[in-house]
Coordinates of C-alpha atoms and ligand atoms in Angstrom, one line a residue:
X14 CA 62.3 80.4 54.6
X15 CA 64.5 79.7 57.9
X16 CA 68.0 77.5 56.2
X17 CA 67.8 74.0 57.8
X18 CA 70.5 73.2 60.7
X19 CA 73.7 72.0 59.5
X20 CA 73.5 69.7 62.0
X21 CA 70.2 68.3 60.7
X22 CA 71.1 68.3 57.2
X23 CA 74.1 66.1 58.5
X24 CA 72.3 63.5 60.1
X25 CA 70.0 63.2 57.4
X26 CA 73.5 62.1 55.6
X27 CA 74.7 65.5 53.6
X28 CA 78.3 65.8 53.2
X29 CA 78.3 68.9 53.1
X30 CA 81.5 72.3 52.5
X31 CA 82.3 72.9 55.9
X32 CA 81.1 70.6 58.9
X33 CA 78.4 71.7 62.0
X34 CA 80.1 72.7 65.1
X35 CA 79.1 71.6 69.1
X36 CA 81.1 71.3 71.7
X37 CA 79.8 69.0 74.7
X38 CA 80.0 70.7 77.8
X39 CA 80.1 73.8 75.3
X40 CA 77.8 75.5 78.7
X41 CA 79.6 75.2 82.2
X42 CA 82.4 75.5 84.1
X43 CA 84.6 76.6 81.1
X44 CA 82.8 80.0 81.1
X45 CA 82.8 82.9 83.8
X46 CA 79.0 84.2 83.0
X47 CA 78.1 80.2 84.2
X48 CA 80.2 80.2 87.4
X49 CA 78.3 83.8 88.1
X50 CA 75.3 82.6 87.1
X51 CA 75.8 78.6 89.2
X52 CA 77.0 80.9 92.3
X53 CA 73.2 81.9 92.7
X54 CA 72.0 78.4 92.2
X55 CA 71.4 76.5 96.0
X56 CA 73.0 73.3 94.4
X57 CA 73.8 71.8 90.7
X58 CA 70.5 69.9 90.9
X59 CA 68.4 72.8 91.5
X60 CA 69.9 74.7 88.7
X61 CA 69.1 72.0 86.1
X62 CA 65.8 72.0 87.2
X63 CA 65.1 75.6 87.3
X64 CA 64.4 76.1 83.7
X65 CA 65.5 80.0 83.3
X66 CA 68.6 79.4 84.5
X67 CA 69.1 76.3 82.5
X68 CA 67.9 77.5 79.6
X69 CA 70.0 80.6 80.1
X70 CA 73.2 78.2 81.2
X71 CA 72.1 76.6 77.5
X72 CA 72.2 79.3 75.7
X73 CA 75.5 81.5 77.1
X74 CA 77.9 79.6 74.6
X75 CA 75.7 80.5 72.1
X76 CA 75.9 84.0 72.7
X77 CA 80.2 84.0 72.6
X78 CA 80.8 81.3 70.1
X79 CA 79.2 80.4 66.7
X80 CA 78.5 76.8 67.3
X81 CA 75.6 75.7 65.1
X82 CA 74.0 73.7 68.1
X83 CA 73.0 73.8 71.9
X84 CA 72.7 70.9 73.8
X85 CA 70.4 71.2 76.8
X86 CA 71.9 71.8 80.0
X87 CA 71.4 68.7 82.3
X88 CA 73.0 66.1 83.4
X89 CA 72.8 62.2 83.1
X90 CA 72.1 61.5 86.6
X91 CA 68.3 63.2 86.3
X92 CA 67.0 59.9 85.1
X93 CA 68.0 57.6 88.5
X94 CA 66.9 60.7 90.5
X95 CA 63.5 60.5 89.0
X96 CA 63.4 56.9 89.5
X97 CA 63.4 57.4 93.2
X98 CA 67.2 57.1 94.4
X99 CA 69.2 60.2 96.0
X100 CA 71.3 62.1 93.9
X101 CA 73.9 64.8 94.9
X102 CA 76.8 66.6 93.6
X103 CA 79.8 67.2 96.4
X104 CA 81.2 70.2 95.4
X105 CA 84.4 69.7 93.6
X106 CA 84.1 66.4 93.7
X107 CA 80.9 65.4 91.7
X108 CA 78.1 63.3 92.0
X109 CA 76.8 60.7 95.0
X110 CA 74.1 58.3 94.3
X111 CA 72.5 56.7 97.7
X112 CA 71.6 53.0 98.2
X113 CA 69.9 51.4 94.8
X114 CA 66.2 50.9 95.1
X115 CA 64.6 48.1 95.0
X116 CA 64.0 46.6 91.2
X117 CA 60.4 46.5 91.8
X118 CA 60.5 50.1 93.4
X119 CA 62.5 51.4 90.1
X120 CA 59.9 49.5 88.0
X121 CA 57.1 50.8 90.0
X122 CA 58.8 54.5 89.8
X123 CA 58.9 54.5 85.6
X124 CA 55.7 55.8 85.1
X125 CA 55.7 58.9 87.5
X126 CA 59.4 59.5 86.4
X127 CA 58.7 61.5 83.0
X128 CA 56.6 64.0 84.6
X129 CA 59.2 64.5 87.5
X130 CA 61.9 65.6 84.3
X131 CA 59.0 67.8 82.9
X132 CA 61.0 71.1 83.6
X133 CA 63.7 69.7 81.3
X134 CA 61.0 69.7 78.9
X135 CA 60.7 73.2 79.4
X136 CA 64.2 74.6 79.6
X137 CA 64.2 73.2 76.3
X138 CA 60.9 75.1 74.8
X139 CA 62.7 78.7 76.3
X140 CA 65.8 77.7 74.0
X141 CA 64.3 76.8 71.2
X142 CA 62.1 80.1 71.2
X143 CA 65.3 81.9 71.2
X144 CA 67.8 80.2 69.6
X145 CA 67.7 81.1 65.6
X146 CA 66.4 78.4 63.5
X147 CA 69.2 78.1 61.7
X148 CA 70.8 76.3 65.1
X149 CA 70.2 73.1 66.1
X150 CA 68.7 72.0 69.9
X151 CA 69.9 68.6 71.2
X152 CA 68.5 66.3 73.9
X153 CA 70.6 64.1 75.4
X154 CA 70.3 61.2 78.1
X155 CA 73.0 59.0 79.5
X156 CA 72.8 55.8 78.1
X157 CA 71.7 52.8 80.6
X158 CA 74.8 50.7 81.5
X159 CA 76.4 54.3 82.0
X160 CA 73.6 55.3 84.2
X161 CA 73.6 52.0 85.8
X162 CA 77.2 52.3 86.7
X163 CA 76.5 55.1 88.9
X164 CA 73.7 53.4 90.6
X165 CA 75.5 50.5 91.4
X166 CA 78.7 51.9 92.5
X167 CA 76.7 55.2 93.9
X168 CA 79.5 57.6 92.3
X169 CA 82.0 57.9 89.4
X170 CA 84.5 54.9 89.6
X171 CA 86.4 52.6 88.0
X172 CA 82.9 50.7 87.4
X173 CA 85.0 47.1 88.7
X174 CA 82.4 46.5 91.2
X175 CA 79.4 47.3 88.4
X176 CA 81.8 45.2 85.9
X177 CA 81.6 42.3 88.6
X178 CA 78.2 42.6 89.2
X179 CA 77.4 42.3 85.3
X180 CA 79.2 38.5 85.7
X181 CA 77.7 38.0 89.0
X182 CA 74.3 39.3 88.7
X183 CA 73.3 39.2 85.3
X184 CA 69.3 38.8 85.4
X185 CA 69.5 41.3 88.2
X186 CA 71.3 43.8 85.8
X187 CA 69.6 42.7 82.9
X188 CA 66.2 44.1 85.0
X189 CA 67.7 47.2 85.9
X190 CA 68.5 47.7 82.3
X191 CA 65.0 47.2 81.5
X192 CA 63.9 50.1 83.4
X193 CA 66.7 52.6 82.3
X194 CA 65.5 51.6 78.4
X195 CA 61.9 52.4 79.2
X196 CA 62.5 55.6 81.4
X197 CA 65.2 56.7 79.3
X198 CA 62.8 56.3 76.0
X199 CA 59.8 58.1 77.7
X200 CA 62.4 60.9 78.8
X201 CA 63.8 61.2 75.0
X202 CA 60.1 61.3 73.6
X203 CA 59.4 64.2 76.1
X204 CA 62.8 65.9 74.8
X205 CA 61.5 66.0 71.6
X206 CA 58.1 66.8 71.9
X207 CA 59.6 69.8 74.0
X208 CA 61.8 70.7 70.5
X209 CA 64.9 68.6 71.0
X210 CA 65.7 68.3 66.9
X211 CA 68.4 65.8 68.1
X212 CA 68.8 63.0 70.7
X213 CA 71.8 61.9 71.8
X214 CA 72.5 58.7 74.0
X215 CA 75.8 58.9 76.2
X216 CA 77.4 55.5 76.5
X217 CA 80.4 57.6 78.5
X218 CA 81.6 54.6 79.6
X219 CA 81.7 51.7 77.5
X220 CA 84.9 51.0 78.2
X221 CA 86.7 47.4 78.9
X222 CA 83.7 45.3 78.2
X223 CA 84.1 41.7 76.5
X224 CA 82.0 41.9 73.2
X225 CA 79.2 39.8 74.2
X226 CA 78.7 41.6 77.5
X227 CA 79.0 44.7 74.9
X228 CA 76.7 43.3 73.2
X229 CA 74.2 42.2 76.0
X230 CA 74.6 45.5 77.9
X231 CA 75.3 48.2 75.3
X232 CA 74.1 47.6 71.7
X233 CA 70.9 46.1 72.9
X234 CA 69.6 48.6 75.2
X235 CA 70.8 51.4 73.0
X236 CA 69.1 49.5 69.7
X237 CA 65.8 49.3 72.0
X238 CA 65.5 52.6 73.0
X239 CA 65.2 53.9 69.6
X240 CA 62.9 51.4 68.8
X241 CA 61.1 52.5 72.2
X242 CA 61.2 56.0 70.6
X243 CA 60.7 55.4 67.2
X244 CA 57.2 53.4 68.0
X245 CA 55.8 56.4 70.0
X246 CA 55.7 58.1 66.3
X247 CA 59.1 60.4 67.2
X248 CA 61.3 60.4 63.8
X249 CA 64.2 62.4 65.9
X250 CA 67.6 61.4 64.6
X251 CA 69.9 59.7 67.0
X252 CA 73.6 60.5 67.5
X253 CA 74.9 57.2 69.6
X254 CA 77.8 57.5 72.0
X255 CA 79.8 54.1 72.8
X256 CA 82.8 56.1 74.4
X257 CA 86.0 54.1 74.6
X258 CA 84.6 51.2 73.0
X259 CA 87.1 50.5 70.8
X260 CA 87.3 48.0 68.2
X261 CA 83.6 47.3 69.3
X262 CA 82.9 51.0 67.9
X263 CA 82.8 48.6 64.4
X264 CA 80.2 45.8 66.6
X265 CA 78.0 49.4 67.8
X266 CA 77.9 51.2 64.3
X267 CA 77.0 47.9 62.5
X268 CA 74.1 47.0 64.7
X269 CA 72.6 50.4 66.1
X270 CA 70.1 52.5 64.6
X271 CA 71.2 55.9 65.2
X272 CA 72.4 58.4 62.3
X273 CA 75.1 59.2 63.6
X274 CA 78.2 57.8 65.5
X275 CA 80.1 60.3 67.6
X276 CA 83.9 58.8 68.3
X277 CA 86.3 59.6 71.4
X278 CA 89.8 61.0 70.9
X279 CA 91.2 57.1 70.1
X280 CA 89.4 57.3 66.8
X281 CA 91.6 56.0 63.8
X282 CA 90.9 58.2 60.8
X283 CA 89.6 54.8 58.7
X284 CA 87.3 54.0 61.7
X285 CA 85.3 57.0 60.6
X286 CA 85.3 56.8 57.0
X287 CA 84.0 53.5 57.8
X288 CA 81.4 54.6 59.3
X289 CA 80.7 57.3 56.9
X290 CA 81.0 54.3 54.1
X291 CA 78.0 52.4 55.6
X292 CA 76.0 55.4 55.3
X293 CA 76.0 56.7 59.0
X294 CA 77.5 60.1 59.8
X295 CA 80.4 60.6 62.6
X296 CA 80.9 63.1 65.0
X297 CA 84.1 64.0 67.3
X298 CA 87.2 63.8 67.9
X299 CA 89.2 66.5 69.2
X300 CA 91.1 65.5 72.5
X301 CA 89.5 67.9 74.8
X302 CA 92.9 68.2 76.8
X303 CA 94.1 69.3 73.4
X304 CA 92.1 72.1 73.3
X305 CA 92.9 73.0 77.0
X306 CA 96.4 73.1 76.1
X307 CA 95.8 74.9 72.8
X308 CA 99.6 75.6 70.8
X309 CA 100.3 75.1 67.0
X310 CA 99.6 71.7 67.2
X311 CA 95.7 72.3 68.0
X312 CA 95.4 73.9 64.6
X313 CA 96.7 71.2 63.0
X314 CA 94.8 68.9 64.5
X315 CA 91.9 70.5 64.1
X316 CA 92.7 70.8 60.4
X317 CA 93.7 67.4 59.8
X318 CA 90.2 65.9 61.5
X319 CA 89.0 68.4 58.9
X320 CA 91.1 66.4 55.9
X321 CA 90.4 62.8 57.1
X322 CA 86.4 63.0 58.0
X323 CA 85.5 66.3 55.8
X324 CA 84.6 64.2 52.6
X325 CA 81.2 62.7 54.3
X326 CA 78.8 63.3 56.5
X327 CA 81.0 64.9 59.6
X328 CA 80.0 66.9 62.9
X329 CA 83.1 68.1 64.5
X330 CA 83.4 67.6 68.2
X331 CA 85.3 66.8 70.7
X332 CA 86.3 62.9 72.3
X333 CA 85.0 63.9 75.1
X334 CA 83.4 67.1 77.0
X335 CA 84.9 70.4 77.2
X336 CA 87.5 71.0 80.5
X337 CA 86.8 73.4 83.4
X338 CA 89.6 75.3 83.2
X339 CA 89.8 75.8 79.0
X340 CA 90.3 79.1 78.3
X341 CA 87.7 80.8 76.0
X342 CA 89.8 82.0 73.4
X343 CA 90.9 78.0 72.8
X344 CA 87.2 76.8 71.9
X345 CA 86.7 80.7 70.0
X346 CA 90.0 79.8 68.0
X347 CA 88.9 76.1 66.9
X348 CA 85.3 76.8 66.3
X349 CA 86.8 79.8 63.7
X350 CA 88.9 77.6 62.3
X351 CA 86.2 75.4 61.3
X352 CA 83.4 77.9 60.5
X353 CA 84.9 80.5 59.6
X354 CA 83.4 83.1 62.1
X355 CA 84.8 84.7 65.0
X356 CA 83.2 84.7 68.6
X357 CA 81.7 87.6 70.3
X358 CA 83.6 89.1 73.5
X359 CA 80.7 88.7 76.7
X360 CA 80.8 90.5 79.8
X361 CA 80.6 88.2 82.6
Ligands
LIG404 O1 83.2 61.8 87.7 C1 82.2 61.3 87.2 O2 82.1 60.2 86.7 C2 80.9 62.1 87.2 C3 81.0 63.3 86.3 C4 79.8 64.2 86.3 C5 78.6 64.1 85.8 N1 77.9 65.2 85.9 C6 78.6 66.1 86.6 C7 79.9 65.5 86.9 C8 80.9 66.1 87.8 C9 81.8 67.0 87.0 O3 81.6 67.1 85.7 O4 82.6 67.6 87.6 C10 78.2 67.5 87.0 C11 78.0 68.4 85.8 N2 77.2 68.1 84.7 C12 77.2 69.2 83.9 C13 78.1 70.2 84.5 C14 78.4 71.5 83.8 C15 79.9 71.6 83.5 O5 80.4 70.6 82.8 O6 80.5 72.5 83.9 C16 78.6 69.7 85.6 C17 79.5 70.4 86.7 C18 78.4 71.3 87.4 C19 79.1 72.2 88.4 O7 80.0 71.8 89.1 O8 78.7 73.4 88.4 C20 76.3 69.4 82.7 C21 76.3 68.3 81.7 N3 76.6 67.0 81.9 C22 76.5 66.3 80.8 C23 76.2 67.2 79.7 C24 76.0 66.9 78.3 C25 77.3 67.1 77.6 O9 78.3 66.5 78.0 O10 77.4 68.0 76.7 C26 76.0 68.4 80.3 C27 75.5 69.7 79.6 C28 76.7 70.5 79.1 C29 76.2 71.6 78.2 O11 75.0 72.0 78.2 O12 77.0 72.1 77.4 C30 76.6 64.9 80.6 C31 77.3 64.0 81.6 N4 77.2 64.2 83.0 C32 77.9 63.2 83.6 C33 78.5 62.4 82.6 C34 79.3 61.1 82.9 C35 80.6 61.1 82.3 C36 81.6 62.3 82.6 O13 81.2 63.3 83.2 O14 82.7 62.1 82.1 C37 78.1 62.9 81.4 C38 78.4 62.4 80.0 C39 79.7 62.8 79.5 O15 80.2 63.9 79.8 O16 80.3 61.9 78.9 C40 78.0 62.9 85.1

């Protein structure tokens, strides 16, 4: 009988002797078999949609470290591409979006959109056919004010102008909310269907909002989405981002129903356990430039996230995702401390 995921025993709210391990952006830049592999690749959005090489992009980490999940290699930006607006990634500089579409040509573009994300679908059916059960496979979309931030502002930014437009233009946001809940809910029911065991919703930037905007533009969408999902008949636990929320971490875990919370690197140690108290597990919190700069003090931060959130349901992670330039042996020598095992040496 194949021993069910940590990760999975977690969200169902196990505390249990040691916690599951993921890193995001575990697959990537951080590795040298990726940039190989990404070198033969005509651009990023080709390579996310060519499911070999994403599954195999997927599955690298997995072949060096011992995490106990994968998170399918994609990005957050498929969702406005399917909906009809350009998408493209300068190189070394990240991604473009081109003029917002119309509302009623996004609304009109939901119902195609799932089937133009199908290969996702199927990058995640090759990993989950060779990853061993005993790992967990997580899907993952952005979340939509996130999403939307891009779309507005047609790049990463500061998000002032999508902040503004929030105040300014708040039916005309509230719409394009609307169709980033429904896409974003067909897409995560095609995730799982396609054996995602594990959604999770990136609120990357949920920064510097006033709590009823929060409230209007991040707990709601978020709570309807897994309603969205939950009524096509998908029981998939959630793990909820609200990134550099804040105090209005509290306002998200309170009102969302996801099982788990995953926290940033701000993250007081009674934050979690109050989380863990109202019966919702936590994930994070390692500063990711931390474990870039490695040093005697990344042990004992990794061992005192250990102390403070080891005593309830706990996935360790990271704040945020994993730095180009890490070296290897940084995330081999974390994930060892908390599992136990050591990583395997891969030729590039
Ligand atoms: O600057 C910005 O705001 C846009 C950032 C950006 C995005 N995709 C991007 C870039 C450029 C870059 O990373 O250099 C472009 C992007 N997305 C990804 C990669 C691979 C890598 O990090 O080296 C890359 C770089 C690709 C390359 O240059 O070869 C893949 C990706 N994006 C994402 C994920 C999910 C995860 O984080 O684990 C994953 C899968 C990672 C895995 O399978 O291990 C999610 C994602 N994409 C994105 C965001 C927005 C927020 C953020 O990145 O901080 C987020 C959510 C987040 O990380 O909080 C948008």
């Amino acid at each position: 009988m194949s021993e069910t995921p940590r990760l999975l025993r977690v969200l169902s709210g196990e505390t249990l002797d040691r916690p599951p391990v993921w890193f995001m952006r575990q697959a990537g830049r951080s590795l040298p078999e990726y940039r190989e592999l990404r070198s033969r690749a005509k651009d990023f959005i080709a390579f996310c949609f060519d499911p070999e090489m994403a599954a195999e992009a997927t599955l690298q980490p997995m072949r060096r470290f011992p995490m106990d999940a994968a998170i399918v290699f994609a990005d957050i930006l498929l969702i406005p591409l399917a909906l009809g607006q350009d998408v493209w990634f300068e190189a070394g500089e990240g991604p473009r979006l081109g003029a917002l579409p119309a509302i009623g040509d996004l609304q009109d573009a939901i119902d195609g959109s799932t089937a133009k994300l199908a290969n996702i679908g199927e990058t995640l059916e090759r990993v989950r056919a060779e990853l061993e059960p005993e790992r967990a496979l997580i899907g993952f979309a952005g979340a939509p004010w996130t999403v939307a931030t891009y779309m507005l502002e047609g790049r990463g930014s500061q998000r002032e102008a999508a902040r503004r437009y929030a105040y300014e233009h708040p039916e005309e946001l509230d719409g394009l909310l609307d169709v980033l809940v429904e896409a974003t809910a067909r897409y995560l029911v095609m995730q799982a269907r396609s054996g995602a065991q594990a959604l999770k919703l990136f609120e990357s930037w949920a920064d510097n909002l006033a709590e009823d905007v929060f409230e209007r533009i991040v707990i709601r969408p978020h709570a309807r989405i897994v309603e969205k999902v939950r009524a096509a008949g998908v029981d998939t636990p959630f793990i909820g981002f609200p990134r550099s929320a804040g105090a209005l971490v509290d306002n998200y875990a309170g009102a969302v129903p996801v099982q788990a919370v995953a926290l940033d690197t701000q993250a007081s140690a009674a934050l979690g356990r109050r989380i863990q108290a109202d019966g919702k597990a936590i994930q994070g919190a390692l500063d990711n430039l931390l474990l870039l700069a490695g040093g005697p003090a990344l042990d004992s931060r990794v061992d005192q996230l250990l102390e403070q959130w080891g005593s309830g349901p706990y996935i360790f992670n990271l704040g945020h995702g994993v730095m180009p330039d890490t070296p290897v042996q940084h995330i081999a020598r974390v994930v060892e401390r908390v599992t136990g095992k050591k990583a395997k040496a891969v030729a590039a």
